[in-house]
Coordinates of C-alpha atoms and ligand atoms in Angstrom, one line a residue:
X853 CA 11.2 2.5 17.8
X854 CA 14.4 0.5 17.4
X855 CA 13.0 -2.9 16.7
X856 CA 15.7 -5.3 15.8
X857 CA 15.9 -6.6 12.2
X858 CA 13.8 -9.6 12.2
X859 CA 15.4 -12.8 10.9
X860 CA 12.8 -14.4 8.6
X861 CA 12.5 -18.0 7.8
X862 CA 15.7 -19.4 6.4
X863 CA 16.0 -21.1 3.1
X864 CA 17.2 -24.8 3.3
X865 CA 20.0 -25.3 0.9
X866 CA 21.8 -28.6 0.2
X867 CA 24.7 -27.8 2.5
X868 CA 23.2 -25.4 5.0
X869 CA 20.6 -22.8 5.8
X870 CA 20.7 -19.5 4.1
X871 CA 19.4 -16.0 4.9
X872 CA 18.3 -13.4 2.4
X873 CA 19.5 -9.8 2.7
X874 CA 17.5 -7.3 0.7
X875 CA 17.7 -3.5 0.2
X876 CA 15.3 -1.6 -2.1
X877 CA 15.8 1.5 -4.2
X878 CA 12.3 2.9 -4.9
X879 CA 11.8 5.4 -7.7
X880 CA 8.7 7.4 -6.9
X881 CA 7.5 10.0 -9.4
X882 CA 6.8 13.3 -7.6
X883 CA 3.2 14.5 -7.8
X884 CA 3.7 17.9 -9.5
X885 CA 2.1 19.6 -12.5
X886 CA 5.5 20.6 -13.9
X887 CA 8.9 18.9 -14.3
X888 CA 11.8 19.2 -12.0
X889 CA 13.8 21.8 -13.9
X890 CA 11.3 23.0 -16.5
X891 CA 7.7 24.2 -16.8
X892 CA 6.6 21.4 -19.2
X893 CA 3.6 19.3 -18.1
X894 CA 4.0 16.0 -16.4
X895 CA 0.7 14.7 -17.6
X896 CA 0.6 11.0 -18.5
X897 CA -0.5 9.7 -21.9
X898 CA 0.0 12.8 -24.1
X899 CA 1.0 12.5 -27.7
X900 CA 4.7 11.5 -27.9
X901 CA 7.0 14.6 -27.5
X902 CA 4.1 16.9 -26.7
X903 CA 5.3 17.8 -23.2
X904 CA 8.8 18.7 -24.0
X905 CA 10.4 22.1 -23.3
X906 CA 13.7 23.2 -24.7
X907 CA 15.3 22.3 -21.4
X908 CA 13.9 18.7 -21.5
X909 CA 15.2 18.3 -25.0
X910 CA 18.6 19.6 -23.9
X911 CA 18.9 22.3 -26.5
X912 CA 22.3 24.0 -26.3
X913 CA 22.4 26.9 -23.8
X914 CA 19.2 26.0 -22.0
X915 CA 19.4 26.3 -18.2
X916 CA 17.6 24.3 -15.6
X917 CA 15.5 26.1 -13.0
X918 CA 14.5 24.2 -9.9
X919 CA 10.8 23.7 -9.4
X920 CA 10.0 24.6 -5.8
X921 CA 6.9 22.4 -5.6
X922 CA 9.0 19.3 -6.2
X923 CA 11.5 20.4 -3.5
X924 CA 8.6 20.8 -1.1
X925 CA 7.2 17.3 -2.0
X926 CA 10.6 15.8 -1.3
X927 CA 10.9 17.5 2.1
X928 CA 7.4 16.4 3.0
X929 CA 8.2 12.9 2.0
X930 CA 11.3 12.9 4.1
X931 CA 9.3 14.1 7.1
X932 CA 6.8 11.3 6.5
X933 CA 9.6 8.8 6.6
X934 CA 10.8 10.2 10.0
X935 CA 14.0 11.3 8.2
X936 CA 16.7 13.9 8.6
X937 CA 16.1 16.8 6.3
X938 CA 19.3 18.3 5.0
X939 CA 19.1 22.1 4.9
X940 CA 21.8 22.1 2.2
X941 CA 21.9 19.7 -0.7
X942 CA 23.6 19.6 -4.1
X943 CA 22.6 18.5 -7.6
X944 CA 25.2 16.5 -9.4
X945 CA 25.5 15.4 -13.0
X946 CA 25.6 11.6 -13.5
X947 CA 27.1 11.1 -16.9
X948 CA 26.1 8.3 -19.2
X949 CA 24.9 7.9 -22.8
X950 CA 21.5 6.7 -23.7
X951 CA 19.3 7.7 -26.7
X952 CA 16.5 8.7 -24.3
X953 CA 18.8 11.0 -22.3
X954 CA 19.5 14.0 -24.5
X955 CA 21.6 15.9 -22.0
X956 CA 24.1 13.0 -21.9
X957 CA 23.8 13.2 -18.1
X958 CA 21.1 12.9 -15.5
X959 CA 20.8 15.6 -12.9
X960 CA 20.7 13.7 -9.6
X961 CA 22.0 14.1 -6.1
X962 CA 25.0 12.1 -5.0
X963 CA 27.0 13.0 -2.0
X964 CA 24.6 15.6 -0.5
X965 CA 21.0 14.4 -0.9
X966 CA 18.0 16.4 0.3
X967 CA 17.0 13.8 2.8
X968 CA 19.2 11.6 5.0
X969 CA 18.5 8.7 7.3
X970 CA 15.0 7.8 8.4
X971 CA 12.8 4.7 9.1
X972 CA 9.6 3.0 8.2
X973 CA 7.6 0.7 10.4
X974 CA 6.2 -2.2 8.5
X975 CA 3.4 -4.4 9.8
X976 CA 3.7 -8.0 8.7
X977 CA 0.8 -10.5 8.1
X978 CA 1.8 -12.5 11.3
X979 CA 1.0 -9.4 13.4
X980 CA 4.6 -8.5 14.0
X981 CA 6.3 -5.4 12.8
X982 CA 9.8 -4.6 11.6
X983 CA 11.5 -1.2 11.2
X984 CA 13.3 -0.7 7.9
X985 CA 16.0 1.9 7.9
X986 CA 16.0 4.6 5.1
X987 CA 19.5 5.4 3.9
X988 CA 18.6 8.5 2.0
X989 CA 16.1 10.2 -0.4
X990 CA 17.3 12.2 -3.3
X991 CA 15.7 14.1 -6.1
X992 CA 16.6 13.3 -9.7
X993 CA 15.2 13.6 -13.3
X994 CA 13.5 10.8 -15.1
X995 CA 14.7 9.9 -18.6
X996 CA 12.7 9.7 -21.8
X997 CA 11.4 6.5 -23.3
X998 CA 12.8 4.5 -26.2
X999 CA 10.1 2.9 -28.3
X1000 CA 11.3 -0.2 -30.2
X1001 CA 8.0 -1.6 -31.2
X1002 CA 6.7 1.1 -33.5
X1003 CA 8.6 0.3 -36.7
X1004 CA 10.5 -2.8 -38.0
X1005 CA 13.6 -0.8 -38.8
X1006 CA 13.7 2.2 -36.5
X1007 CA 13.5 3.0 -32.8
X1008 CA 11.7 6.2 -31.6
X1009 CA 12.3 8.3 -28.6
X1010 CA 9.5 10.0 -26.6
X1011 CA 10.7 12.7 -24.3
X1012 CA 7.5 13.4 -22.5
X1013 CA 8.9 11.8 -19.3
X1014 CA 12.3 13.4 -19.7
X1015 CA 12.9 15.7 -16.8
X1016 CA 10.0 14.6 -14.7
X1017 CA 10.9 14.7 -11.0
X1018 CA 11.7 11.4 -9.2
X1019 CA 12.4 10.7 -5.6
X1020 CA 14.8 7.8 -5.2
X1021 CA 14.2 6.3 -1.8
X1022 CA 17.0 4.0 -0.7
X1023 CA 16.5 1.5 2.1
X1024 CA 19.2 0.0 4.3
X1025 CA 19.7 -3.7 3.8
X1026 CA 17.3 -4.4 6.6
X1027 CA 14.9 -6.7 4.8
X1028 CA 15.1 -10.4 5.3
X1029 CA 12.4 -12.0 3.2
X1030 CA 10.2 -11.5 0.1
X1031 CA 7.2 -11.0 2.4
X1032 CA 9.0 -8.3 4.3
X1033 CA 10.0 -6.6 1.0
X1034 CA 6.4 -6.6 -0.3
X1035 CA 5.1 -5.3 2.9
X1036 CA 7.7 -2.6 3.0
X1037 CA 6.9 -1.4 -0.6
X1038 CA 3.2 -1.4 0.2
X1039 CA 3.7 0.6 3.4
X1040 CA 6.0 3.1 1.6
X1041 CA 3.4 3.4 -1.1
X1042 CA 0.6 4.0 1.5
X1043 CA 2.7 6.8 3.1
X1044 CA 3.4 8.5 -0.2
X1045 CA -0.3 8.4 -1.1
X1046 CA -1.3 9.8 2.2
X1047 CA 1.2 12.6 1.8
X1048 CA 0.1 13.2 -1.8
X1049 CA 3.7 13.2 -2.9
X1050 CA 3.5 10.3 -5.3
X1051 CA 0.3 8.5 -6.6
X1052 CA 2.0 5.1 -6.3
X1053 CA 0.5 4.0 -9.6
X1054 CA 2.8 1.0 -10.4
X1055 CA 1.0 0.2 -13.7
X1056 CA 2.0 3.6 -15.1
X1057 CA 5.5 3.2 -13.8
X1058 CA 5.1 6.0 -11.3
X1059 CA 6.6 3.8 -8.6
X1060 CA 9.2 1.2 -9.4
X1061 CA 11.8 -0.7 -7.5
X1062 CA 15.4 -1.7 -8.0
X1063 CA 15.7 -4.8 -5.8
X1064 CA 19.1 -5.7 -4.3
X1065 CA 19.4 -9.3 -3.1
X1066 CA 22.3 -11.2 -1.5
X1067 CA 22.4 -14.4 0.6
X1068 CA 24.5 -15.4 3.5
X1069 CA 24.8 -18.1 6.1
X1070 CA 23.1 -16.8 9.3
X1071 CA 25.6 -14.7 11.3
X1072 CA 28.1 -14.3 8.5
X1073 CA 28.9 -10.9 6.9
X1074 CA 26.8 -9.8 4.0
X1075 CA 27.3 -11.5 0.7
X1076 CA 27.8 -9.9 -2.7
X1077 CA 24.5 -8.4 -4.0
X1078 CA 22.8 -8.4 -7.4
X1079 CA 20.5 -5.6 -8.3
X1080 CA 17.3 -6.4 -10.2
X1081 CA 16.3 -3.2 -12.1
X1082 CA 12.9 -1.6 -12.5
X1083 CA 10.5 -4.1 -11.1
X1084 CA 7.0 -2.6 -11.5
X1085 CA 4.6 -4.6 -9.3
X1086 CA 4.6 -5.7 -5.7
X1087 CA 4.0 -9.3 -6.8
X1088 CA 6.9 -9.3 -9.2
X1089 CA 9.2 -7.9 -6.5
X1090 CA 8.3 -11.0 -4.3
X1091 CA 8.8 -13.4 -7.2
X1092 CA 12.1 -11.8 -8.3
X1093 CA 13.5 -12.0 -4.8
X1094 CA 12.6 -15.7 -4.4
X1095 CA 14.1 -16.6 -7.7
X1096 CA 17.2 -14.6 -7.3
X1097 CA 18.0 -15.8 -3.8
X1098 CA 17.7 -19.4 -4.9
X1099 CA 19.8 -18.8 -8.0
X1100 CA 22.6 -17.3 -5.8
X1101 CA 22.4 -20.2 -3.3
X1102 CA 22.7 -22.7 -6.1
X1103 CA 25.9 -21.0 -7.3
X1104 CA 27.4 -20.8 -3.9
X1105 CA 26.6 -24.4 -3.0
X1106 CA 28.3 -25.5 -6.2
X1107 CA 31.5 -23.7 -5.0
X1108 CA 31.0 -20.7 -7.2
X1109 CA 30.9 -17.0 -6.3
X1110 CA 28.4 -14.2 -7.0
X1111 CA 29.3 -11.5 -9.5
X1112 CA 28.0 -8.1 -8.6
X1113 CA 25.7 -7.3 -11.5
X1114 CA 22.6 -5.7 -12.7
X1115 CA 19.8 -8.1 -13.7
X1116 CA 16.3 -8.0 -15.1
X1117 CA 13.3 -9.8 -14.0
X1118 CA 11.2 -11.6 -16.7
X1119 CA 7.7 -12.1 -15.2
X1120 CA 6.8 -14.4 -18.1
X1121 CA 9.6 -16.8 -17.3
X1122 CA 9.7 -16.1 -13.6
X1123 CA 13.5 -15.7 -13.9
X1124 CA 16.1 -13.0 -13.5
X1125 CA 18.7 -12.6 -16.2
X1126 CA 22.0 -10.7 -16.4
X1127 CA 21.8 -7.3 -18.0
X1128 CA 25.2 -5.9 -17.4
X1129 CA 28.0 -6.1 -14.9
X1130 CA 27.5 -3.6 -12.1
X1131 CA 28.7 -0.1 -12.9
X1132 CA 30.7 1.7 -10.1
X1133 CA 29.9 5.3 -9.0
X1134 CA 33.2 6.5 -10.5
X1135 CA 32.0 5.2 -14.0
X1136 CA 29.5 8.0 -13.9
X1137 CA 32.0 10.8 -13.4
X1138 CA 29.7 12.5 -10.9
X1139 CA 30.3 16.3 -10.4
X1140 CA 28.2 19.1 -9.0
X1141 CA 26.1 20.6 -11.8
X1142 CA 27.5 24.1 -12.5
X1143 CA 24.2 25.3 -13.8
X1144 CA 22.5 24.8 -10.4
X1145 CA 23.3 26.4 -7.0
X1146 CA 23.2 24.2 -4.0
X1147 CA 19.7 23.9 -2.6
X1148 CA 19.4 25.7 0.7
X1149 CA 16.5 26.3 3.0
X1150 CA 15.8 27.3 6.6
X1151 CA 14.7 25.1 9.5
X1152 CA 11.6 27.3 9.7
X1153 CA 10.7 26.3 6.2
X1154 CA 10.9 22.6 7.2
X1155 CA 9.0 23.2 10.4
X1156 CA 6.2 24.8 8.6
X1157 CA 5.9 21.9 6.2
X1158 CA 6.0 19.5 9.1
X1159 CA 3.2 21.4 10.9
X1160 CA 1.0 20.9 7.8
X1161 CA 1.5 17.2 7.3
X1162 CA -1.7 15.1 7.2
X1163 CA -2.3 12.4 9.8
X1164 CA -0.2 9.5 8.6
X1165 CA -1.1 5.8 8.6
X1166 CA 0.8 4.9 11.8
X1167 CA -0.8 7.7 13.8
X1168 CA -4.2 7.0 12.3
X1169 CA -3.9 3.4 13.2
X1170 CA -3.0 4.2 16.8
X1171 CA -5.9 6.6 17.0
X1172 CA -8.4 4.0 15.6
X1173 CA -7.2 1.5 18.2
X1174 CA -7.5 3.8 21.2
X1175 CA -10.5 5.9 20.1
X1176 CA -12.7 3.3 18.5
X1177 CA -11.5 0.1 20.3
X1178 CA -10.4 -1.6 17.0
X1179 CA -8.0 -4.6 16.8
X1180 CA -4.6 -3.7 15.4
X1181 CA -5.5 -5.9 12.4
X1182 CA -8.8 -4.1 11.6
X1183 CA -7.1 -0.7 12.2
X1184 CA -4.4 -1.7 9.7
X1185 CA -6.9 -2.7 7.0
X1186 CA -8.8 0.6 7.4
X1187 CA -5.8 2.9 7.3
X1188 CA -4.3 1.0 4.3
X1189 CA -5.8 3.7 2.0
X1190 CA -6.6 7.2 3.2
X1191 CA -10.0 6.9 1.3
X1192 CA -10.9 3.8 3.3
X1193 CA -10.1 5.4 6.6
X1194 CA -12.1 8.5 5.7
X1195 CA -15.0 6.3 4.6
X1196 CA -15.0 4.5 8.0
X1197 CA -14.8 7.8 9.9
X1198 CA -17.8 9.2 7.8
X1199 CA -19.8 6.1 8.7
X1200 CA -19.0 6.5 12.4
X1201 CA -19.9 10.2 12.3
X1202 CA -23.3 9.4 10.9
X1203 CA -24.2 6.8 13.5
X1204 CA -26.8 7.4 16.2
X1205 CA -25.8 7.0 19.8
X1206 CA -27.4 3.6 20.1
X1207 CA -25.5 2.3 17.1
X1208 CA -22.2 4.0 17.8
X1209 CA -20.0 0.9 18.0
X1210 CA -16.6 1.3 16.4
X1211 CA -16.0 -2.5 16.0
X1212 CA -19.5 -3.1 14.5
X1213 CA -18.9 -0.3 12.0
X1214 CA -15.4 -1.7 11.2
X1215 CA -17.0 -5.1 10.6
X1216 CA -19.4 -3.7 8.2
X1217 CA -16.9 -1.6 6.3
X1218 CA -14.3 -4.4 6.2
X1219 CA -16.3 -7.6 5.8
X1220 CA -19.3 -6.5 3.9
X1221 CA -18.3 -3.5 2.0
X1222 CA -14.6 -4.2 1.2
X1223 CA -15.5 -7.9 0.7
X1224 CA -18.1 -7.0 -1.9
X1225 CA -15.8 -4.4 -3.5
X1226 CA -13.0 -7.0 -3.8
X1227 CA -15.3 -9.4 -5.4
X1228 CA -16.2 -6.9 -8.1
X1229 CA -12.5 -5.8 -8.4
X1230 CA -13.6 -2.2 -7.4
X1231 CA -12.1 0.2 -5.0
X1232 CA -13.7 2.4 -2.4
X1233 CA -14.0 5.5 -4.6
X1234 CA -16.4 3.5 -6.8
X1235 CA -18.5 2.1 -4.0
X1236 CA -22.2 1.9 -4.9
X1237 CA -23.0 2.1 -1.2
X1238 CA -22.2 5.5 0.4
X1239 CA -21.0 6.1 3.9
X1240 CA -24.4 7.6 4.7
X1241 CA -26.3 4.6 3.4
X1242 CA -24.1 2.2 5.3
X1243 CA -24.5 4.2 8.5
X1244 CA -28.3 4.1 8.0
X1245 CA -28.2 0.3 7.8
X1246 CA -26.2 0.1 11.0
X1247 CA -28.5 2.6 12.7
X1248 CA -31.4 0.4 11.7
X1249 CA -29.7 -2.6 13.5
X1250 CA -28.9 -0.4 16.5
X1251 CA -32.5 0.7 16.9
X1252 CA -33.7 -2.9 16.7
X1253 CA -35.7 -2.2 13.5
X1254 CA -33.9 -4.9 11.6
X1255 CA -31.8 -7.9 12.6
X1256 CA -28.2 -8.3 11.5
X1257 CA -29.2 -11.0 9.0
X1258 CA -31.9 -8.8 7.4
X1259 CA -29.3 -6.0 7.4
X1260 CA -27.1 -8.1 5.0
X1261 CA -30.0 -8.6 2.6
X1262 CA -30.7 -4.9 2.8
X1263 CA -27.1 -4.1 2.1
X1264 CA -27.3 -6.2 -1.0
X1265 CA -30.4 -4.4 -2.2
X1266 CA -28.8 -1.0 -1.6
X1267 CA -25.7 -2.2 -3.4
X1268 CA -27.8 -3.4 -6.4
X1269 CA -30.5 -0.8 -6.6
X1270 CA -29.5 2.2 -4.4
X1271 CA -32.0 4.0 -2.4
X1272 CA -32.6 5.1 1.2
X1273 CA -32.2 2.0 3.4
X1274 CA -34.9 3.3 5.8
X1275 CA -37.5 3.7 3.0
X1276 CA -36.5 0.3 1.6
X1277 CA -37.2 -1.4 4.9
X1278 CA -40.6 0.2 5.1
X1279 CA -41.6 -0.4 1.5
X1280 CA -40.5 -4.1 1.5
X1281 CA -41.7 -5.1 4.9
X1282 CA -38.3 -6.0 6.2
X1283 CA -38.9 -4.7 9.7
X1284 CA -38.0 -7.0 12.6
X1285 CA -41.1 -8.4 14.3
X1286 CA -41.0 -7.2 17.9
X1287 CA -44.7 -7.9 18.4
X1288 CA -44.6 -10.4 21.2
X1289 CA -47.9 -11.9 20.4
X1290 CA -46.8 -12.9 16.9
X1291 CA -43.5 -14.3 18.2
X1292 CA -45.1 -16.2 21.0
X1293 CA -47.4 -18.0 18.5
X1294 CA -44.4 -19.2 16.5
X1295 CA -42.6 -20.2 19.7
X1296 CA -45.5 -22.2 21.0
X1297 CA -45.9 -24.0 17.7
X1298 CA -42.3 -25.1 17.6
X1299 CA -42.3 -26.2 21.2
X1300 CA -45.4 -28.2 20.6
X1301 CA -44.0 -29.9 17.5
X1302 CA -40.7 -30.9 19.2
X1303 CA -41.3 -32.6 22.6
X1304 CA -38.1 -34.6 22.4
X1305 CA -36.0 -31.5 21.8
X1306 CA -37.7 -29.8 24.7
X1307 CA -36.6 -32.6 27.0
X1308 CA -33.1 -32.4 25.7
X1309 CA -32.9 -28.7 26.1
X1310 CA -34.0 -28.9 29.7
X1311 CA -31.1 -31.2 30.4
X1312 CA -28.7 -29.2 28.3
X1313 CA -29.7 -25.5 28.1
X1314 CA -27.2 -24.8 25.2
X1315 CA -29.7 -26.5 22.9
X1316 CA -31.8 -23.4 23.1
X1317 CA -29.8 -22.3 20.1
X1318 CA -31.6 -24.9 18.0
X1319 CA -35.0 -23.4 19.0
X1320 CA -33.9 -19.9 18.3
X1321 CA -32.8 -21.0 14.9
X1322 CA -36.2 -22.6 14.2
X1323 CA -38.1 -19.5 15.3
X1324 CA -35.9 -17.2 13.2
X1325 CA -36.3 -19.5 10.2
X1326 CA -40.1 -19.6 10.4
X1327 CA -40.3 -15.8 10.9
X1328 CA -38.2 -15.3 7.8
X1329 CA -35.4 -13.9 9.9
X1330 CA -37.6 -11.0 11.1
X1331 CA -38.2 -12.0 14.7
X1332 CA -36.1 -10.0 17.2
X1333 CA -33.5 -12.5 18.3
X1334 CA -33.3 -11.1 21.8
X1335 CA -37.1 -11.3 22.3
X1336 CA -37.1 -14.8 21.0
X1337 CA -34.4 -15.9 23.4
X1338 CA -36.1 -14.5 26.4
X1339 CA -39.4 -16.0 25.5
X1340 CA -37.9 -19.4 24.9
X1341 CA -36.1 -19.3 28.2
X1342 CA -39.3 -18.7 30.1
X1343 CA -41.4 -21.2 28.1
X1344 CA -38.8 -23.9 28.4
X1345 CA -38.3 -23.1 32.1
X1346 CA -34.5 -22.5 31.6
Ligands
ADP490 P1 23.8 1.7 -6.1 O1 23.4 3.0 -6.7 O2 25.2 1.3 -6.4 O3 22.9 0.6 -6.3 P2 22.8 2.5 -3.6 O4 23.6 2.9 -2.3 O5 22.0 3.5 -4.3 O6 23.9 1.9 -4.5 O7 21.9 1.3 -3.2 C1 22.3 0.2 -2.6 C2 21.2 -0.6 -2.2 O8 21.6 -2.0 -2.0 C3 20.6 -0.2 -0.9 O9 19.2 -0.3 -0.9 C4 21.2 -1.1 0.1 O10 20.4 -1.4 1.2 C5 21.3 -2.4 -0.7 N1 22.4 -3.3 -0.3 C6 23.7 -2.9 0.0 N2 24.4 -4.0 0.3 C7 23.6 -5.1 0.2 C8 23.8 -6.5 0.3 N3 25.0 -7.0 0.7 N4 22.7 -7.3 0.1 C9 21.6 -6.8 -0.3 N5 21.3 -5.5 -0.5 C10 22.3 -4.6 -0.2
MG491 MG1 21.3 1.2 -7.5

């Protein structure tokens, strides 16, 4: 799986071409009912300061106790990222002052993280894939939240988030364009959601990225990076990278140099701006937290978690291609969300033998259903058409009861009004006409009315398509296209 880092399109500067180098630090909130070192709830949206234990508020003498569920989630995530699981890891104090950090330090992991090197395969829009290296994953606490917009003269602090478990997932600087960065984040999010270790909700801030960007002339050593903090949407990650790379190129081409610094992205202005000069690790006075023992577990513990992992998107995609004959593209779309893949498999399971065609089912799920859901801005969990209903529609096509065209009308009716597709076809007279007598009458009429076309079709048999179209039209789309074709061929002597 060692695909080389893919050089993406270069940026044309005034003096030369430039290449972007990008590495991402993703903060992913661990899915867990309780916080990393306390039993307080992690529920989102509670009254300010209603989910705060004495530990989270850093009352003197309180001691942190590790939450095993969070440890398990971190290990499972590491396994999902094909990463080294470290059987021994250490919690450190990262010291800094901030009003929303009552301890005066964050408990994090520094030299010995719980997860080491791994990799993520990322499919790009052009059909190629890249492998992005993972440097490490460590567990740490989230901080509280300062609220500056509640009063004209005061700031408030809400500690509900204080102490919630985060996984910081650090990539290697293997990313070479904003498209690759966006695809990487979206793939990582998909994996986390499959694992159930982070819900990936970027609007709630449950997944956010620090984006490190530098530029270089191709082949030269890496340049100095700037880090854009806390970008909270995939689109903004792309925009921030594009802006930042061009800003750096502008400075370098003017003979300047890049200061390593921490910047913020302002989506309103579409710009990054300086926040502070980059702090160094030694500024934080990291040291092992004396309140916590090193975290140790056995290989058997890791192996047991590994054995219980769900099927992950890459495996599922491979299976969809080999088992159902899907194209890599269709398979990728279907496995993008676990719910979509499950929906597709439920449709397949409900198909009768005659209609069991993986590609046809994929077309219906992707083009008709997802297309319609996108139009309404809804996702699969809110689909008004169930897997069973969609399977019935496809079964009706497979049996020859309705044509593909009528099936689309039927889909729309089911979408709007619900109901059993089979009963709807019956009640509304949507059945395909296979009665040869009735079709023959229509065919004869059309042949009689178009002698010139008949001559043309005899010279050029492809023109039969025009006749098929006419017959289908005058039968309201209900004639069986195959029967029409055969009949026309014999009548026209083709
Ligand atoms: P820090 O905490 O100082 O930001 P980390 O090691 O946690 O350091 O993260 C560094 C991030 O920056 C990683 O994602 C890494 O891939 C990325 N990175 C390192 N060097 C460069 C560079 N020259 N250009 C772009 N990104 C870089
Ligand atoms: Mg950083």
